[in-house]
Short mmCIF file of C-alpha atoms in Angstrom, two decimals:
data_model
loop_
_atom_site.label_atom_id
_atom_site.label_comp_id
_atom_site.label_asym_id
_atom_site.label_seq_id
_atom_site.Cartn_x
_atom_site.Cartn_y
_atom_site.Cartn_z
CA MET A 1 -80.33 13.03 -162.66
CA GLU A 2 -77.41 12.25 -160.24
CA PRO A 3 -74.69 9.77 -160.92
CA LEU A 4 -75.89 6.17 -160.10
CA SER A 5 -73.94 4.89 -156.88
CA SER A 6 -74.26 1.68 -154.95
CA ALA A 7 -73.79 4.01 -151.86
CA ALA A 8 -76.89 6.25 -152.66
CA PRO A 9 -80.16 5.33 -150.64
CA ALA A 10 -83.08 4.94 -153.35
CA GLY A 11 -83.33 1.97 -155.50
CA VAL A 12 -83.78 2.71 -159.08
CA VAL A 13 -83.86 0.50 -162.66
CA TYR A 14 -81.86 2.18 -165.42
CA MET A 15 -80.39 1.67 -168.96
CA GLN A 16 -77.38 2.93 -170.39
CA ALA A 17 -78.25 1.84 -174.02
CA PRO A 18 -81.45 0.61 -175.96
CA GLY A 19 -81.66 -3.23 -176.38
CA PRO A 20 -82.76 -6.69 -174.73
CA PRO A 21 -84.57 -6.66 -171.36
CA SER A 22 -80.78 -7.59 -169.92
CA VAL A 23 -80.31 -3.74 -170.62
CA LEU A 24 -82.27 -2.90 -167.38
CA VAL A 25 -79.86 -2.49 -164.32
CA TYR A 26 -80.65 -2.37 -160.52
CA GLY A 27 -78.77 0.45 -158.85
CA ARG A 28 -79.11 3.17 -156.48
CA GLU A 29 -79.61 6.94 -156.75
CA LYS A 30 -79.58 10.04 -154.42
CA ILE A 31 -82.75 11.91 -154.48
CA GLY A 32 -82.75 15.41 -153.37
CA ALA A 33 -85.49 17.83 -152.37
CA PRO A 34 -88.52 18.95 -154.85
CA GLY A 35 -88.00 21.99 -156.65
CA PRO A 36 -90.47 24.66 -157.57
CA GLY A 37 -93.45 22.98 -158.91
CA GLN A 38 -92.30 19.55 -158.13
CA VAL A 39 -93.11 16.80 -155.33
CA ARG A 40 -91.27 13.71 -154.05
CA VAL A 41 -92.88 10.88 -154.23
CA ARG A 42 -92.25 7.40 -152.42
CA GLN A 43 -93.61 4.46 -154.35
CA ALA A 44 -95.50 1.54 -153.54
CA ALA A 45 -96.13 0.07 -156.58
CA ILE A 46 -94.90 0.57 -160.21
CA GLY A 47 -97.11 -0.50 -163.35
CA VAL A 48 -95.64 -2.05 -165.95
CA ASN A 49 -96.95 -1.35 -169.59
CA PHE A 50 -95.95 -2.56 -172.86
CA VAL A 51 -94.87 1.12 -173.96
CA ASP A 52 -92.05 0.61 -171.51
CA THR A 53 -90.34 -1.94 -173.87
CA TYR A 54 -90.62 0.32 -176.59
CA PHE A 55 -88.58 3.02 -174.57
CA ARG A 56 -86.41 0.09 -173.60
CA ASN A 57 -85.76 -1.57 -177.23
CA GLY A 58 -85.06 1.83 -179.12
CA SER A 59 -88.59 1.88 -180.92
CA PHE A 60 -88.98 5.36 -179.02
CA ALA A 61 -86.32 7.77 -178.96
CA VAL A 62 -84.71 8.52 -175.40
CA ALA A 63 -83.28 11.86 -175.20
CA SER A 64 -80.17 10.85 -172.90
CA PHE A 65 -78.79 8.14 -170.89
CA PRO A 66 -78.70 6.74 -168.06
CA PHE A 67 -82.61 6.30 -168.75
CA VAL A 68 -85.32 5.22 -166.12
CA PRO A 69 -88.14 3.82 -168.02
CA GLY A 70 -91.71 3.49 -166.72
CA VAL A 71 -94.76 5.92 -167.07
CA GLU A 72 -96.81 5.21 -164.16
CA ALA A 73 -96.94 4.26 -160.41
CA ALA A 74 -98.69 4.96 -157.06
CA GLY A 75 -97.32 5.90 -153.82
CA THR A 76 -97.31 9.02 -150.98
CA ILE A 77 -96.07 12.30 -151.46
CA GLU A 78 -93.24 12.98 -148.76
CA ALA A 79 -92.24 16.27 -149.61
CA VAL A 80 -93.47 19.15 -151.85
CA GLY A 81 -91.80 22.06 -153.86
CA PRO A 82 -91.91 25.51 -152.48
CA ASP A 83 -94.73 26.91 -154.37
CA VAL A 84 -96.59 23.72 -154.59
CA THR A 85 -100.18 24.09 -153.23
CA SER A 86 -102.34 21.58 -154.87
CA PHE A 87 -100.90 18.56 -153.17
CA ARG A 88 -99.54 18.01 -149.80
CA VAL A 89 -97.19 15.77 -147.90
CA GLY A 90 -99.03 12.65 -147.04
CA ASP A 91 -101.38 12.69 -150.22
CA ARG A 92 -101.88 9.08 -151.81
CA VAL A 93 -101.27 9.78 -155.67
CA ALA A 94 -101.03 7.95 -158.80
CA TYR A 95 -99.52 9.36 -162.02
CA HIS A 96 -99.98 8.71 -165.71
CA PHE A 97 -97.41 8.73 -168.53
CA VAL A 98 -94.55 10.76 -166.51
CA VAL A 99 -91.51 8.93 -167.74
CA GLY A 100 -89.06 7.67 -164.91
CA ALA A 101 -91.33 5.43 -162.86
CA TYR A 102 -89.00 2.60 -162.02
CA ALA A 103 -87.73 3.99 -158.74
CA GLU A 104 -88.27 3.50 -155.06
CA VAL A 105 -88.61 7.34 -154.69
CA ARG A 106 -88.57 10.10 -157.56
CA LEU A 107 -89.12 13.54 -158.01
CA MET A 108 -91.81 14.72 -160.41
CA PRO A 109 -93.93 17.54 -161.53
CA THR A 110 -97.48 17.78 -160.23
CA SER A 111 -98.96 17.73 -163.88
CA GLY A 112 -99.96 14.22 -164.18
CA LEU A 113 -100.57 13.40 -160.74
CA VAL A 114 -104.09 12.38 -159.26
CA ARG A 115 -105.33 11.72 -156.06
CA ILE A 116 -106.18 7.99 -155.24
CA PRO A 117 -109.69 7.70 -153.57
CA ASP A 118 -109.99 6.10 -150.26
CA GLY A 119 -110.40 2.39 -150.33
CA ILE A 120 -108.43 1.80 -153.60
CA THR A 121 -104.92 0.37 -152.66
CA PHE A 122 -101.62 1.20 -154.31
CA ALA A 123 -101.49 -1.92 -156.09
CA GLN A 124 -104.83 -1.26 -157.74
CA ALA A 125 -104.00 2.35 -158.52
CA ALA A 126 -100.74 1.09 -160.27
CA ALA A 127 -102.77 -1.50 -162.33
CA VAL A 128 -105.41 0.48 -163.55
CA THR A 129 -104.48 4.04 -163.82
CA THR A 130 -102.64 4.28 -167.38
CA LYS A 131 -104.33 0.96 -168.46
CA GLY A 132 -107.59 2.05 -167.08
CA LEU A 133 -107.40 5.71 -169.05
CA MET A 134 -106.81 3.84 -172.28
CA ALA A 135 -109.72 1.56 -171.63
CA TRP A 136 -111.75 4.65 -171.14
CA ALA A 137 -110.56 6.33 -174.18
CA LEU A 138 -111.39 3.34 -176.33
CA LEU A 139 -114.93 2.92 -174.81
CA ARG A 140 -116.07 6.29 -174.03
CA ARG A 141 -114.44 8.52 -176.66
CA ILE A 142 -113.06 6.76 -179.68
CA TYR A 143 -116.13 4.46 -180.21
CA PRO A 144 -118.45 5.21 -177.42
CA VAL A 145 -120.04 1.70 -176.58
CA GLN A 146 -123.58 1.12 -175.27
CA ALA A 147 -125.94 -1.54 -174.41
CA GLY A 148 -126.32 -3.85 -177.46
CA SER A 149 -122.95 -3.12 -178.87
CA VAL A 150 -121.06 -5.86 -180.28
CA VAL A 151 -117.35 -5.74 -179.51
CA LEU A 152 -114.21 -7.86 -180.33
CA VAL A 153 -111.05 -7.20 -177.77
CA HIS A 154 -107.93 -8.91 -178.87
CA ALA A 155 -105.64 -9.91 -175.84
CA ALA A 156 -108.48 -9.93 -173.42
CA GLY A 157 -106.38 -11.24 -170.90
CA GLY A 158 -103.77 -8.29 -170.80
CA GLY A 159 -103.79 -5.36 -169.06
CA VAL A 160 -105.61 -2.99 -171.06
CA GLY A 161 -107.62 -5.69 -172.87
CA SER A 162 -108.99 -7.25 -169.59
CA LEU A 163 -110.04 -3.85 -168.49
CA THR A 164 -111.52 -2.94 -171.63
CA ALA A 165 -113.40 -6.17 -172.12
CA ARG A 166 -115.03 -6.11 -168.45
CA TRP A 167 -115.78 -2.51 -168.55
CA ALA A 168 -117.87 -2.98 -171.97
CA ARG A 169 -119.29 -5.72 -170.62
CA ALA A 170 -120.80 -3.68 -167.72
CA LEU A 171 -121.86 -0.88 -170.35
CA GLY A 172 -124.12 -3.76 -171.59
CA ALA A 173 -122.01 -4.82 -174.83
CA THR A 174 -121.73 -8.29 -176.04
CA VAL A 175 -118.06 -8.88 -175.56
CA ILE A 176 -116.12 -11.39 -177.65
CA GLY A 177 -112.43 -11.36 -176.56
CA THR A 178 -109.41 -13.33 -177.90
CA VAL A 179 -106.27 -14.76 -176.07
CA GLY A 180 -102.98 -16.25 -177.75
CA THR A 181 -103.24 -19.94 -176.51
CA ALA A 182 -105.95 -22.03 -175.10
CA ALA A 183 -104.04 -22.11 -171.69
CA LYS A 184 -105.58 -18.80 -171.03
CA LEU A 185 -109.14 -19.32 -171.80
CA ALA A 186 -110.15 -20.44 -168.28
CA ALA A 187 -108.82 -16.85 -166.85
CA VAL A 188 -110.95 -14.87 -169.38
CA GLN A 189 -113.98 -16.76 -169.86
CA PRO A 190 -115.78 -15.54 -166.59
CA TYR A 191 -115.88 -11.81 -167.94
CA LEU A 192 -116.62 -12.49 -171.65
CA ASN A 193 -119.54 -13.62 -173.40
CA TYR A 194 -117.54 -15.40 -176.10
CA ALA A 195 -113.74 -16.58 -175.90
CA ILE A 196 -111.58 -17.48 -178.53
CA ALA A 197 -108.15 -19.00 -178.57
CA LEU A 198 -106.10 -17.92 -181.64
CA ASP A 199 -104.13 -20.97 -181.79
CA HIS A 200 -107.08 -23.35 -181.97
CA GLU A 201 -109.78 -21.42 -183.54
CA ASP A 202 -109.83 -19.35 -186.89
CA LEU A 203 -110.78 -15.84 -185.79
CA ALA A 204 -112.85 -14.89 -188.45
CA ALA A 205 -114.96 -18.15 -188.89
CA ARG A 206 -115.61 -18.00 -185.09
CA VAL A 207 -116.67 -14.35 -184.85
CA LEU A 208 -119.06 -14.46 -187.89
CA GLU A 209 -120.54 -17.63 -186.19
CA ILE A 210 -121.13 -15.87 -183.02
CA THR A 211 -122.64 -12.90 -184.74
CA ALA A 212 -124.56 -14.97 -187.31
CA GLY A 213 -122.57 -13.49 -190.34
CA GLN A 214 -123.21 -9.83 -188.87
CA GLY A 215 -119.79 -9.14 -187.81
CA VAL A 216 -118.96 -6.78 -184.82
CA ASP A 217 -119.26 -2.85 -184.23
CA VAL A 218 -115.83 -2.10 -183.02
CA VAL A 219 -112.42 -4.21 -182.74
CA TYR A 220 -110.07 -3.30 -180.06
CA ASP A 221 -106.58 -4.18 -180.99
CA GLY A 222 -103.49 -3.77 -178.91
CA VAL A 223 -101.70 -6.76 -180.78
CA GLY A 224 -101.10 -5.48 -184.25
CA GLN A 225 -99.64 -7.54 -186.95
CA ALA A 226 -100.65 -11.01 -185.72
CA THR A 227 -104.51 -10.16 -185.34
CA PHE A 228 -105.11 -6.70 -187.09
CA GLY A 229 -105.31 -8.14 -190.84
CA ALA A 230 -107.77 -10.92 -189.76
CA SER A 231 -109.95 -8.48 -187.87
CA VAL A 232 -110.86 -6.62 -191.07
CA PRO A 233 -113.40 -9.05 -192.37
CA VAL A 234 -115.32 -9.45 -189.13
CA VAL A 235 -116.33 -5.70 -188.81
CA LYS A 236 -119.40 -4.70 -189.85
CA PRO A 237 -120.14 -2.27 -192.48
CA GLY A 238 -119.71 0.96 -191.42
CA GLY A 239 -117.58 -0.25 -188.23
CA THR A 240 -114.59 0.68 -186.37
CA LEU A 241 -111.05 -0.90 -185.94
CA VAL A 242 -109.20 0.57 -183.23
CA LEU A 243 -105.25 -0.06 -183.07
CA TYR A 244 -103.98 0.89 -179.90
CA GLY A 245 -100.90 -0.85 -179.69
CA SER A 246 -98.60 -3.07 -181.71
CA SER A 247 -97.12 -5.85 -178.87
CA SER A 248 -96.47 -8.17 -182.32
CA GLY A 249 -95.25 -5.55 -184.68
CA ARG A 250 -96.95 -2.74 -186.73
CA PRO A 251 -99.29 -4.39 -189.26
CA GLN A 252 -100.14 -3.52 -192.85
CA PRO A 253 -102.90 -0.94 -193.09
CA PRO A 254 -106.13 -2.44 -195.10
CA ALA A 255 -106.47 -1.31 -198.43
CA PRO A 256 -108.03 1.87 -199.00
CA ALA A 257 -110.49 0.21 -201.57
CA VAL A 258 -111.65 -2.06 -198.72
CA LEU A 259 -112.26 0.69 -196.21
CA ALA A 260 -114.06 2.84 -198.80
CA GLN A 261 -116.40 -0.19 -199.98
CA ARG A 262 -117.50 -1.23 -196.67
CA GLN A 263 -117.15 2.26 -195.03
CA LEU A 264 -114.88 1.19 -192.10
CA THR A 265 -113.17 3.66 -189.89
CA VAL A 266 -109.68 2.85 -188.52
CA VAL A 267 -108.27 4.74 -185.54
CA SER A 268 -104.71 4.53 -184.46
CA PRO A 269 -105.06 6.72 -181.14
CA VAL A 270 -102.54 8.70 -178.97
CA LEU A 271 -104.13 8.65 -175.25
CA GLY A 272 -102.95 12.10 -174.52
CA THR A 273 -105.08 13.35 -177.21
CA TYR A 274 -108.11 12.68 -175.07
CA LEU A 275 -106.48 14.25 -171.91
CA PRO A 276 -105.35 17.41 -172.96
CA THR A 277 -105.46 19.29 -169.72
CA GLN A 278 -104.94 18.51 -165.96
CA THR A 279 -108.71 18.57 -165.56
CA ALA A 280 -109.41 16.33 -168.21
CA LEU A 281 -106.96 13.78 -166.67
CA GLU A 282 -108.57 14.27 -163.25
CA GLN A 283 -112.21 13.64 -164.73
CA ALA A 284 -111.03 10.71 -166.48
CA ALA A 285 -109.20 9.11 -163.65
CA ALA A 286 -112.41 9.64 -161.54
CA ASP A 287 -114.46 7.71 -164.12
CA VAL A 288 -111.63 4.83 -164.18
CA TYR A 289 -111.77 4.69 -160.19
CA ALA A 290 -115.41 4.85 -160.03
CA ALA A 291 -115.47 1.72 -162.33
CA LEU A 292 -112.97 -0.11 -160.17
CA GLN A 293 -115.19 0.54 -156.91
CA GLN A 294 -118.26 -0.04 -158.54
CA GLY A 295 -116.88 -3.63 -159.28
CA TRP A 296 -116.77 -3.46 -163.02
CA PHE A 297 -113.29 -4.70 -163.21
CA GLY A 298 -113.84 -7.66 -161.07
CA GLU A 299 -111.05 -9.20 -159.17
CA LEU A 300 -108.00 -7.56 -160.78
CA THR A 301 -105.48 -9.69 -161.99
CA THR A 302 -101.97 -8.60 -161.23
CA GLN A 303 -98.43 -10.30 -161.43
CA THR A 304 -95.91 -8.93 -159.59
CA TYR A 305 -91.97 -8.83 -159.61
CA PRO A 306 -89.54 -7.00 -157.23
CA LEU A 307 -88.36 -3.73 -158.72
CA ALA A 308 -84.79 -5.14 -159.24
CA ASP A 309 -86.40 -7.99 -161.36
CA ALA A 310 -87.78 -5.47 -164.07
CA ALA A 311 -85.53 -7.15 -166.70
CA ARG A 312 -87.51 -10.48 -166.12
CA ALA A 313 -90.98 -8.43 -166.27
CA HIS A 314 -90.08 -7.08 -169.45
CA ALA A 315 -89.04 -10.55 -170.91
CA ASP A 316 -92.21 -12.35 -169.54
CA LEU A 317 -94.38 -9.39 -171.21
CA GLU A 318 -92.77 -9.45 -174.25
CA ALA A 319 -93.24 -13.68 -174.29
CA ARG A 320 -96.90 -13.29 -173.39
CA ARG A 321 -96.35 -15.11 -170.34
CA THR A 322 -98.31 -12.56 -168.35
CA THR A 323 -101.86 -12.06 -167.25
CA GLY A 324 -103.79 -8.88 -166.37
CA SER A 325 -101.49 -6.10 -164.91
CA VAL A 326 -97.80 -6.32 -164.33
CA LEU A 327 -96.68 -4.41 -161.27
CA LEU A 328 -92.92 -3.72 -159.71
CA LEU A 329 -92.76 -3.73 -156.14
CA PRO A 330 -90.12 -1.59 -154.71
#
């Protein structure tokens, strides 16, 4: 990465060391021509994911500084490297988990890029690509949901949670969703069969009441410490708990005796495991975009911030003041 300078042309958010949201600084960066295997993308919308906070706060190691966080965005290819034949100037593209997204313009490899279908906006693509791919893995690979499944989705108003809940409902599942506070109930009730505000209701008691004591087939939990332990008693014997994130901290694992006695499966997935090749990524992204175009995600809820306000976006995300997908707009 070239030195950051106020005289350079393209805006970028970077950090010189890990820490709180305030370590995110807006500057400008010179962007050169793409090299072999690269394209230059002018970004229109940048997705903010909770994993970005892990890179920022030091939970995930960063190889060197200054470091540009962010793993997904959508935009237009404005230049291609000398050997690139799979993409052309003018292609509308999005990408998944290519670090360095918090920028107006960036160079990046073609691996990880997918074309955005006609009819899908840049903001929609940035809101659903990474989060939608996780929802796809949760529902189609880790625990395949079908008509009649009963599922519990934590943080049902969040980026991954809302897409997972809506998609599961479209597949014919009965969807129970949780939110942290009663103030968020109104936003999630339209796409859930049952909504639970964790600051007002006992999770286990309410879920067992809803399911007539049977429990749920699967729990999708991106919250972790605040919800995981209370979720174990509400899973049916032989059911599955999926811990795909830990926004409230890592939970204590269930006791092996409990898992064995009730034959429960616990999965802590890494999304890349389910997307081992570029072809697999393209096929999964096509499923996500098809679900969007079929209306399964409903009216996407997004919360937008200027790129220069990335620190505020992180602070709001960590304080659970956001609803839906969070976007930075260059």
